[in-house]
PDB file of C-alpha atoms in Angstrom:
ATOM      1  CA  UNK A  15     170.170 111.313 131.992  1.00  0.00           C
ATOM      2  CA  UNK A  16     172.321 113.811 132.740  1.00  0.00           C
ATOM      3  CA  UNK A  17     174.576 114.875 135.336  1.00  0.00           C
ATOM      4  CA  UNK A  18     176.499 117.073 136.542  1.00  0.00           C
ATOM      5  CA  UNK A  19     179.708 117.056 138.930  1.00  0.00           C
ATOM      6  CA  UNK A  20     181.597 120.378 140.855  1.00  0.00           C
ATOM      7  CA  UNK A  21     185.237 119.539 142.037  1.00  0.00           C
ATOM      8  CA  UNK A  22     186.619 120.589 144.212  1.00  0.00           C
ATOM      9  CA  UNK A  23     183.314 120.089 146.887  1.00  0.00           C
ATOM     10  CA  UNK A  24     185.344 123.143 148.795  1.00  0.00           C
ATOM     11  CA  UNK A  25     188.232 125.489 148.695  1.00  0.00           C
ATOM     12  CA  UNK A  26     190.872 127.438 150.720  1.00  0.00           C
ATOM     13  CA  UNK A  27     192.460 129.493 149.329  1.00  0.00           C
ATOM     14  CA  UNK A  28     194.612 133.407 150.830  1.00  0.00           C
ATOM     15  CA  UNK A  29     193.462 136.724 148.925  1.00  0.00           C
ATOM     16  CA  UNK A  30     194.720 137.508 146.213  1.00  0.00           C
ATOM     17  CA  UNK A  31     194.360 134.752 144.991  1.00  0.00           C
ATOM     18  CA  UNK A  32     193.320 133.385 141.261  1.00  0.00           C
ATOM     19  CA  UNK A  33     191.978 129.711 141.146  1.00  0.00           C
ATOM     20  CA  UNK A  34     189.417 127.766 138.913  1.00  0.00           C
ATOM     21  CA  UNK A  35     185.871 126.193 140.156  1.00  0.00           C
ATOM     22  CA  UNK A  36     185.528 122.959 137.610  1.00  0.00           C
ATOM     23  CA  UNK A  37     182.319 121.790 136.814  1.00  0.00           C
ATOM     24  CA  UNK A  38     181.480 118.695 133.883  1.00  0.00           C
ATOM     25  CA  UNK A  39     178.628 117.219 132.866  1.00  0.00           C
ATOM     26  CA  UNK A  40     177.324 114.295 131.268  1.00  0.00           C
ATOM     27  CA  UNK A  41     175.421 114.780 128.302  1.00  0.00           C
ATOM     28  CA  UNK A  42     176.765 117.708 125.876  1.00  0.00           C
ATOM     29  CA  UNK A  43     173.101 117.753 125.084  1.00  0.00           C
ATOM     30  CA  UNK A  44     172.752 120.941 127.029  1.00  0.00           C
ATOM     31  CA  UNK A  45     170.818 125.377 125.656  1.00  0.00           C
ATOM     32  CA  UNK A  46     173.089 126.251 127.685  1.00  0.00           C
ATOM     33  CA  UNK A  47     175.155 127.062 131.308  1.00  0.00           C
ATOM     34  CA  UNK A  48     174.617 128.821 134.134  1.00  0.00           C
ATOM     35  CA  UNK A  49     177.378 129.623 136.460  1.00  0.00           C
ATOM     36  CA  UNK A  50     175.262 131.213 141.126  1.00  0.00           C
ATOM     37  CA  UNK A  51     176.872 131.822 143.749  1.00  0.00           C
ATOM     38  CA  UNK A  52     174.785 131.256 147.253  1.00  0.00           C
ATOM     39  CA  UNK A  53     175.679 133.201 150.270  1.00  0.00           C
ATOM     40  CA  UNK A  54     174.614 131.500 153.303  1.00  0.00           C
ATOM     41  CA  UNK A  55     170.842 130.795 153.543  1.00  0.00           C
ATOM     42  CA  UNK A  56     170.327 133.487 150.596  1.00  0.00           C
ATOM     43  CA  UNK A  57     168.968 131.893 147.249  1.00  0.00           C
ATOM     44  CA  UNK A  58     170.899 132.173 143.498  1.00  0.00           C
ATOM     45  CA  UNK A  59     172.850 134.742 142.233  1.00  0.00           C
ATOM     46  CA  UNK A  60     173.002 134.386 138.355  1.00  0.00           C
ATOM     47  CA  UNK A  61     176.586 135.364 137.992  1.00  0.00           C
ATOM     48  CA  UNK A  62     176.890 134.359 134.144  1.00  0.00           C
ATOM     49  CA  UNK A  63     175.397 132.306 131.392  1.00  0.00           C
ATOM     50  CA  UNK A  64     176.765 130.619 128.378  1.00  0.00           C
ATOM     51  CA  UNK A  65     175.293 129.714 125.228  1.00  0.00           C
ATOM     52  CA  UNK A  66     176.260 126.237 124.059  1.00  0.00           C
ATOM     53  CA  UNK A  67     177.207 127.797 120.638  1.00  0.00           C
ATOM     54  CA  UNK A  68     179.493 130.412 122.822  1.00  0.00           C
ATOM     55  CA  UNK A  69     182.552 129.641 124.928  1.00  0.00           C
ATOM     56  CA  UNK A  70     183.127 131.686 127.333  1.00  0.00           C
ATOM     57  CA  UNK A  71     181.768 135.377 129.249  1.00  0.00           C
ATOM     58  CA  UNK A  72     183.760 137.643 131.430  1.00  0.00           C
ATOM     59  CA  UNK A  73     182.229 139.968 134.048  1.00  0.00           C
ATOM     60  CA  UNK A  74     184.712 141.242 135.978  1.00  0.00           C
ATOM     61  CA  UNK A  75     187.192 139.473 137.860  1.00  0.00           C
ATOM     62  CA  UNK A  76     185.160 136.201 136.206  1.00  0.00           C
ATOM     63  CA  UNK A  77     185.574 133.911 133.706  1.00  0.00           C
ATOM     64  CA  UNK A  78     183.351 131.424 132.144  1.00  0.00           C
ATOM     65  CA  UNK A  79     184.996 128.765 129.519  1.00  0.00           C
ATOM     66  CA  UNK A  80     182.504 126.460 128.227  1.00  0.00           C
ATOM     67  CA  UNK A  81     183.727 123.085 126.128  1.00  0.00           C
ATOM     68  CA  UNK A  82     180.226 121.804 125.620  1.00  0.00           C
ATOM     69  CA  UNK A  83     181.579 118.377 123.189  1.00  0.00           C
ATOM     70  CA  UNK A  84     184.216 117.395 126.992  1.00  0.00           C
ATOM     71  CA  UNK A  85     181.340 118.448 128.451  1.00  0.00           C
ATOM     72  CA  UNK A  86     183.365 120.403 130.996  1.00  0.00           C
ATOM     73  CA  UNK A  87     182.860 124.355 131.953  1.00  0.00           C
ATOM     74  CA  UNK A  88     185.569 125.905 134.456  1.00  0.00           C
ATOM     75  CA  UNK A  89     184.804 129.300 136.571  1.00  0.00           C
ATOM     76  CA  UNK A  90     187.937 131.300 137.248  1.00  0.00           C
ATOM     77  CA  UNK A  91     188.086 134.209 139.242  1.00  0.00           C
ATOM     78  CA  UNK A  92     190.905 136.284 139.159  1.00  0.00           C
ATOM     79  CA  UNK A  93     192.061 138.194 142.426  1.00  0.00           C
ATOM     80  CA  UNK A  94     190.023 136.756 145.370  1.00  0.00           C
ATOM     81  CA  UNK A  95     188.968 138.208 147.973  1.00  0.00           C
ATOM     82  CA  UNK A  96     187.334 137.275 151.117  1.00  0.00           C
ATOM     83  CA  UNK A  97     183.589 139.128 149.791  1.00  0.00           C
ATOM     84  CA  UNK A  98     184.228 136.337 146.607  1.00  0.00           C
ATOM     85  CA  UNK A  99     183.862 133.318 149.809  1.00  0.00           C
ATOM     86  CA  UNK A 100     180.454 131.604 148.953  1.00  0.00           C
ATOM     87  CA  UNK A 101     179.062 128.489 147.830  1.00  0.00           C
ATOM     88  CA  UNK A 102     179.471 127.940 143.631  1.00  0.00           C
ATOM     89  CA  UNK A 103     177.418 126.022 142.097  1.00  0.00           C
ATOM     90  CA  UNK A 104     176.841 125.381 138.198  1.00  0.00           C
ATOM     91  CA  UNK A 105     174.413 124.193 136.055  1.00  0.00           C
ATOM     92  CA  UNK A 106     172.525 123.541 132.661  1.00  0.00           C
ATOM     93  CA  UNK A 107     169.522 123.837 130.729  1.00  0.00           C
ATOM     94  CA  UNK A 108     168.393 120.568 129.364  1.00  0.00           C
ATOM     95  CA  UNK A 109     165.239 119.832 127.388  1.00  0.00           C
ATOM     96  CA  UNK A 110     162.206 119.223 128.792  1.00  0.00           C
ATOM     97  CA  UNK A 111     158.865 119.489 127.292  1.00  0.00           C
ATOM     98  CA  UNK A 112     158.446 122.279 125.858  1.00  0.00           C
ATOM     99  CA  UNK A 113     160.793 124.123 127.625  1.00  0.00           C
ATOM    100  CA  UNK A 114     164.144 123.918 129.305  1.00  0.00           C
ATOM    101  CA  UNK A 115     165.673 123.311 133.254  1.00  0.00           C
ATOM    102  CA  UNK A 116     168.241 123.173 135.200  1.00  0.00           C
ATOM    103  CA  UNK A 117     170.339 120.423 136.562  1.00  0.00           C
ATOM    104  CA  UNK A 118     172.682 121.588 139.078  1.00  0.00           C
ATOM    105  CA  UNK A 119     175.504 120.417 140.202  1.00  0.00           C
ATOM    106  CA  UNK A 120     176.483 120.124 143.707  1.00  0.00           C
ATOM    107  CA  UNK A 121     178.563 123.146 144.477  1.00  0.00           C
ATOM    108  CA  UNK A 122     182.137 124.475 145.066  1.00  0.00           C
ATOM    109  CA  UNK A 123     182.218 126.633 149.218  1.00  0.00           C
ATOM    110  CA  UNK A 124     184.500 128.887 147.996  1.00  0.00           C
ATOM    111  CA  UNK A 125     185.886 130.232 151.398  1.00  0.00           C
ATOM    112  CA  UNK A 126     189.093 132.875 151.184  1.00  0.00           C
ATOM    113  CA  UNK A 127     190.818 134.307 153.508  1.00  0.00           C
ATOM    114  CA  UNK A 128     192.279 137.676 154.694  1.00  0.00           C
TER     115      UNK A 128
ATOM    116  CA  UNK B   9     162.645 146.624 138.359  1.00  0.00           C
ATOM    117  CA  UNK B  10     162.005 144.191 140.635  1.00  0.00           C
ATOM    118  CA  UNK B  11     163.457 140.690 141.119  1.00  0.00           C
ATOM    119  CA  UNK B  12     161.423 137.572 141.985  1.00  0.00           C
ATOM    120  CA  UNK B  13     159.780 137.470 145.347  1.00  0.00           C
ATOM    121  CA  UNK B  14     158.582 134.433 147.715  1.00  0.00           C
ATOM    122  CA  UNK B  15     156.139 134.053 150.964  1.00  0.00           C
ATOM    123  CA  UNK B  16     157.269 133.571 153.341  1.00  0.00           C
ATOM    124  CA  UNK B  17     160.868 133.661 153.356  1.00  0.00           C
ATOM    125  CA  UNK B  18     160.236 130.781 156.532  1.00  0.00           C
ATOM    126  CA  UNK B  19     157.434 128.503 157.849  1.00  0.00           C
ATOM    127  CA  UNK B  20     157.494 125.984 160.171  1.00  0.00           C
ATOM    128  CA  UNK B  21     154.323 123.698 160.746  1.00  0.00           C
ATOM    129  CA  UNK B  22     153.133 120.893 162.089  1.00  0.00           C
ATOM    130  CA  UNK B  23     153.270 117.879 160.362  1.00  0.00           C
ATOM    131  CA  UNK B  24     150.236 116.834 158.694  1.00  0.00           C
ATOM    132  CA  UNK B  25     148.896 120.190 158.506  1.00  0.00           C
ATOM    133  CA  UNK B  26     148.743 121.555 154.297  1.00  0.00           C
ATOM    134  CA  UNK B  27     150.970 125.067 153.615  1.00  0.00           C
ATOM    135  CA  UNK B  28     151.355 127.146 150.540  1.00  0.00           C
ATOM    136  CA  UNK B  29     154.369 128.946 149.806  1.00  0.00           C
ATOM    137  CA  UNK B  30     154.234 131.821 146.871  1.00  0.00           C
ATOM    138  CA  UNK B  31     156.275 132.788 144.205  1.00  0.00           C
ATOM    139  CA  UNK B  32     156.469 136.223 142.320  1.00  0.00           C
ATOM    140  CA  UNK B  33     158.386 136.449 139.028  1.00  0.00           C
ATOM    141  CA  UNK B  34     159.778 139.682 137.952  1.00  0.00           C
ATOM    142  CA  UNK B  35     157.066 140.886 135.203  1.00  0.00           C
ATOM    143  CA  UNK B  36     157.377 139.676 132.058  1.00  0.00           C
ATOM    144  CA  UNK B  37     158.498 136.485 131.617  1.00  0.00           C
ATOM    145  CA  UNK B  38     156.781 134.411 130.407  1.00  0.00           C
ATOM    146  CA  UNK B  39     157.922 130.625 132.435  1.00  0.00           C
ATOM    147  CA  UNK B  40     158.119 130.299 136.009  1.00  0.00           C
ATOM    148  CA  UNK B  41     159.904 126.915 138.152  1.00  0.00           C
ATOM    149  CA  UNK B  42     160.091 125.369 140.935  1.00  0.00           C
ATOM    150  CA  UNK B  43     163.301 123.781 142.664  1.00  0.00           C
ATOM    151  CA  UNK B  44     163.957 122.804 145.747  1.00  0.00           C
ATOM    152  CA  UNK B  45     167.395 122.952 148.014  1.00  0.00           C
ATOM    153  CA  UNK B  46     168.088 120.310 150.105  1.00  0.00           C
ATOM    154  CA  UNK B  47     170.626 119.058 152.527  1.00  0.00           C
ATOM    155  CA  UNK B  48     170.487 114.952 151.023  1.00  0.00           C
ATOM    156  CA  UNK B  49     169.386 116.404 147.704  1.00  0.00           C
ATOM    157  CA  UNK B  50     171.253 118.934 146.462  1.00  0.00           C
ATOM    158  CA  UNK B  51     168.924 121.251 143.981  1.00  0.00           C
ATOM    159  CA  UNK B  52     165.875 119.360 142.241  1.00  0.00           C
ATOM    160  CA  UNK B  53     164.334 121.287 139.778  1.00  0.00           C
ATOM    161  CA  UNK B  54     159.661 120.216 140.493  1.00  0.00           C
ATOM    162  CA  UNK B  55     158.656 121.663 137.834  1.00  0.00           C
ATOM    163  CA  UNK B  56     157.552 124.399 135.065  1.00  0.00           C
ATOM    164  CA  UNK B  57     155.307 126.472 134.260  1.00  0.00           C
ATOM    165  CA  UNK B  58     155.020 128.611 129.879  1.00  0.00           C
ATOM    166  CA  UNK B  59     152.219 131.064 131.125  1.00  0.00           C
ATOM    167  CA  UNK B  60     149.678 129.732 132.564  1.00  0.00           C
ATOM    168  CA  UNK B  61     150.396 125.657 131.856  1.00  0.00           C
ATOM    169  CA  UNK B  62     152.457 123.178 132.881  1.00  0.00           C
ATOM    170  CA  UNK B  63     153.343 120.350 130.125  1.00  0.00           C
ATOM    171  CA  UNK B  64     154.522 118.035 133.199  1.00  0.00           C
ATOM    172  CA  UNK B  65     154.386 117.633 136.187  1.00  0.00           C
ATOM    173  CA  UNK B  66     156.271 114.288 136.892  1.00  0.00           C
ATOM    174  CA  UNK B  67     159.317 116.288 139.047  1.00  0.00           C
ATOM    175  CA  UNK B  68     156.901 116.573 141.131  1.00  0.00           C
ATOM    176  CA  UNK B  69     157.768 114.404 144.848  1.00  0.00           C
ATOM    177  CA  UNK B  70     154.099 113.160 145.330  1.00  0.00           C
ATOM    178  CA  UNK B  71     151.034 113.849 144.961  1.00  0.00           C
ATOM    179  CA  UNK B  72     150.774 115.332 147.912  1.00  0.00           C
ATOM    180  CA  UNK B  73     152.573 118.652 146.012  1.00  0.00           C
ATOM    181  CA  UNK B  74     150.695 120.859 143.882  1.00  0.00           C
ATOM    182  CA  UNK B  75     150.834 123.660 141.695  1.00  0.00           C
ATOM    183  CA  UNK B  76     149.037 126.292 139.838  1.00  0.00           C
ATOM    184  CA  UNK B  77     150.306 129.815 137.558  1.00  0.00           C
ATOM    185  CA  UNK B  78     147.583 132.368 137.429  1.00  0.00           C
ATOM    186  CA  UNK B  79     147.093 134.671 134.772  1.00  0.00           C
ATOM    187  CA  UNK B  80     150.567 134.305 134.305  1.00  0.00           C
ATOM    188  CA  UNK B  81     151.923 135.792 136.602  1.00  0.00           C
ATOM    189  CA  UNK B  82     152.061 134.638 140.203  1.00  0.00           C
ATOM    190  CA  UNK B  83     152.803 130.651 141.351  1.00  0.00           C
ATOM    191  CA  UNK B  84     151.648 128.733 144.263  1.00  0.00           C
ATOM    192  CA  UNK B  85     152.724 125.499 145.452  1.00  0.00           C
ATOM    193  CA  UNK B  86     150.988 123.666 147.713  1.00  0.00           C
ATOM    194  CA  UNK B  87     152.152 120.597 149.858  1.00  0.00           C
ATOM    195  CA  UNK B  88     149.323 119.008 151.879  1.00  0.00           C
ATOM    196  CA  UNK B  89     149.382 116.219 154.935  1.00  0.00           C
ATOM    197  CA  UNK B  90     153.729 117.772 154.701  1.00  0.00           C
ATOM    198  CA  UNK B  91     155.863 114.947 156.347  1.00  0.00           C
ATOM    199  CA  UNK B  92     159.110 115.693 157.114  1.00  0.00           C
ATOM    200  CA  UNK B  93     160.540 115.114 154.628  1.00  0.00           C
ATOM    201  CA  UNK B  94     159.385 118.351 152.916  1.00  0.00           C
ATOM    202  CA  UNK B  95     161.955 120.307 155.107  1.00  0.00           C
ATOM    203  CA  UNK B  96     163.349 122.110 152.980  1.00  0.00           C
ATOM    204  CA  UNK B  97     163.896 125.628 151.245  1.00  0.00           C
ATOM    205  CA  UNK B  98     162.251 125.982 147.363  1.00  0.00           C
ATOM    206  CA  UNK B  99     163.165 128.037 145.762  1.00  0.00           C
ATOM    207  CA  UNK B 100     161.354 129.218 143.148  1.00  0.00           C
ATOM    208  CA  UNK B 101     162.775 130.914 139.675  1.00  0.00           C
ATOM    209  CA  UNK B 102     162.129 133.087 136.207  1.00  0.00           C
ATOM    210  CA  UNK B 103     162.835 134.004 133.054  1.00  0.00           C
ATOM    211  CA  UNK B 104     161.767 135.523 129.620  1.00  0.00           C
ATOM    212  CA  UNK B 105     160.422 132.606 127.918  1.00  0.00           C
ATOM    213  CA  UNK B 106     162.123 128.690 127.783  1.00  0.00           C
ATOM    214  CA  UNK B 107     164.624 126.803 127.171  1.00  0.00           C
ATOM    215  CA  UNK B 108     167.998 129.846 126.566  1.00  0.00           C
ATOM    216  CA  UNK B 109     167.184 132.597 128.819  1.00  0.00           C
ATOM    217  CA  UNK B 110     169.459 133.084 132.150  1.00  0.00           C
ATOM    218  CA  UNK B 111     166.531 132.054 134.556  1.00  0.00           C
ATOM    219  CA  UNK B 112     166.244 134.916 137.987  1.00  0.00           C
ATOM    220  CA  UNK B 113     166.138 133.438 141.404  1.00  0.00           C
ATOM    221  CA  UNK B 114     164.122 134.590 144.958  1.00  0.00           C
ATOM    222  CA  UNK B 115     165.038 133.890 147.787  1.00  0.00           C
ATOM    223  CA  UNK B 116     163.274 130.982 148.725  1.00  0.00           C
ATOM    224  CA  UNK B 117     161.645 129.723 151.606  1.00  0.00           C
ATOM    225  CA  UNK B 118     162.412 127.504 154.242  1.00  0.00           C
ATOM    226  CA  UNK B 119     160.184 125.403 155.339  1.00  0.00           C
ATOM    227  CA  UNK B 120     160.410 123.518 158.224  1.00  0.00           C
ATOM    228  CA  UNK B 121     158.156 120.808 159.269  1.00  0.00           C
ATOM    229  CA  UNK B 122     158.372 119.424 163.092  1.00  0.00           C
TER     230      UNK B 122
END
């Protein structure tokens, strides 16, 4: 059974710091991995999608890596800003009948202090 | 273009009543998903549609839950005889196709059962 774990559960950093959020999964049979951002009371915003054959994806100040064989992904945020404060979720897509479904971690709650 | 939309955004109901939640996916997306986010359980998968059909309904929490999708577009999630443990945020997502495509989420419906 696929399980996704995110460490740390919460993180508080001063503005301007570079930071790394960690995600691990127990079964390497995934099709892709997505990182999401969730603001309080809101839905999920997709940040990055890494296909299983890829090693990393970049978007602006965000860089996500994927090591499928070891079951790990990291989300690197450069030069953090107070507007980055949110909960970050990682999720893997696993086969489900003729399609796929996302299995989510519990999230990392990030607070960036001015 | 327009993203995934859900209605209502908030629903308060009394225990025992039926509720219907609606999801409008991104135009052209063939795959549609329902997830539930509750305090104790995190984000959990409920059901997936490819076109109008849902190959497997075993992810639904109980037989009080049902879902349908018509015309390959709008989907409704119906909860009969609501219970307090049904209180959660119900999120809908869609993707171009199943399995490898990015899932885009709607803002969710917050359901409160009194």
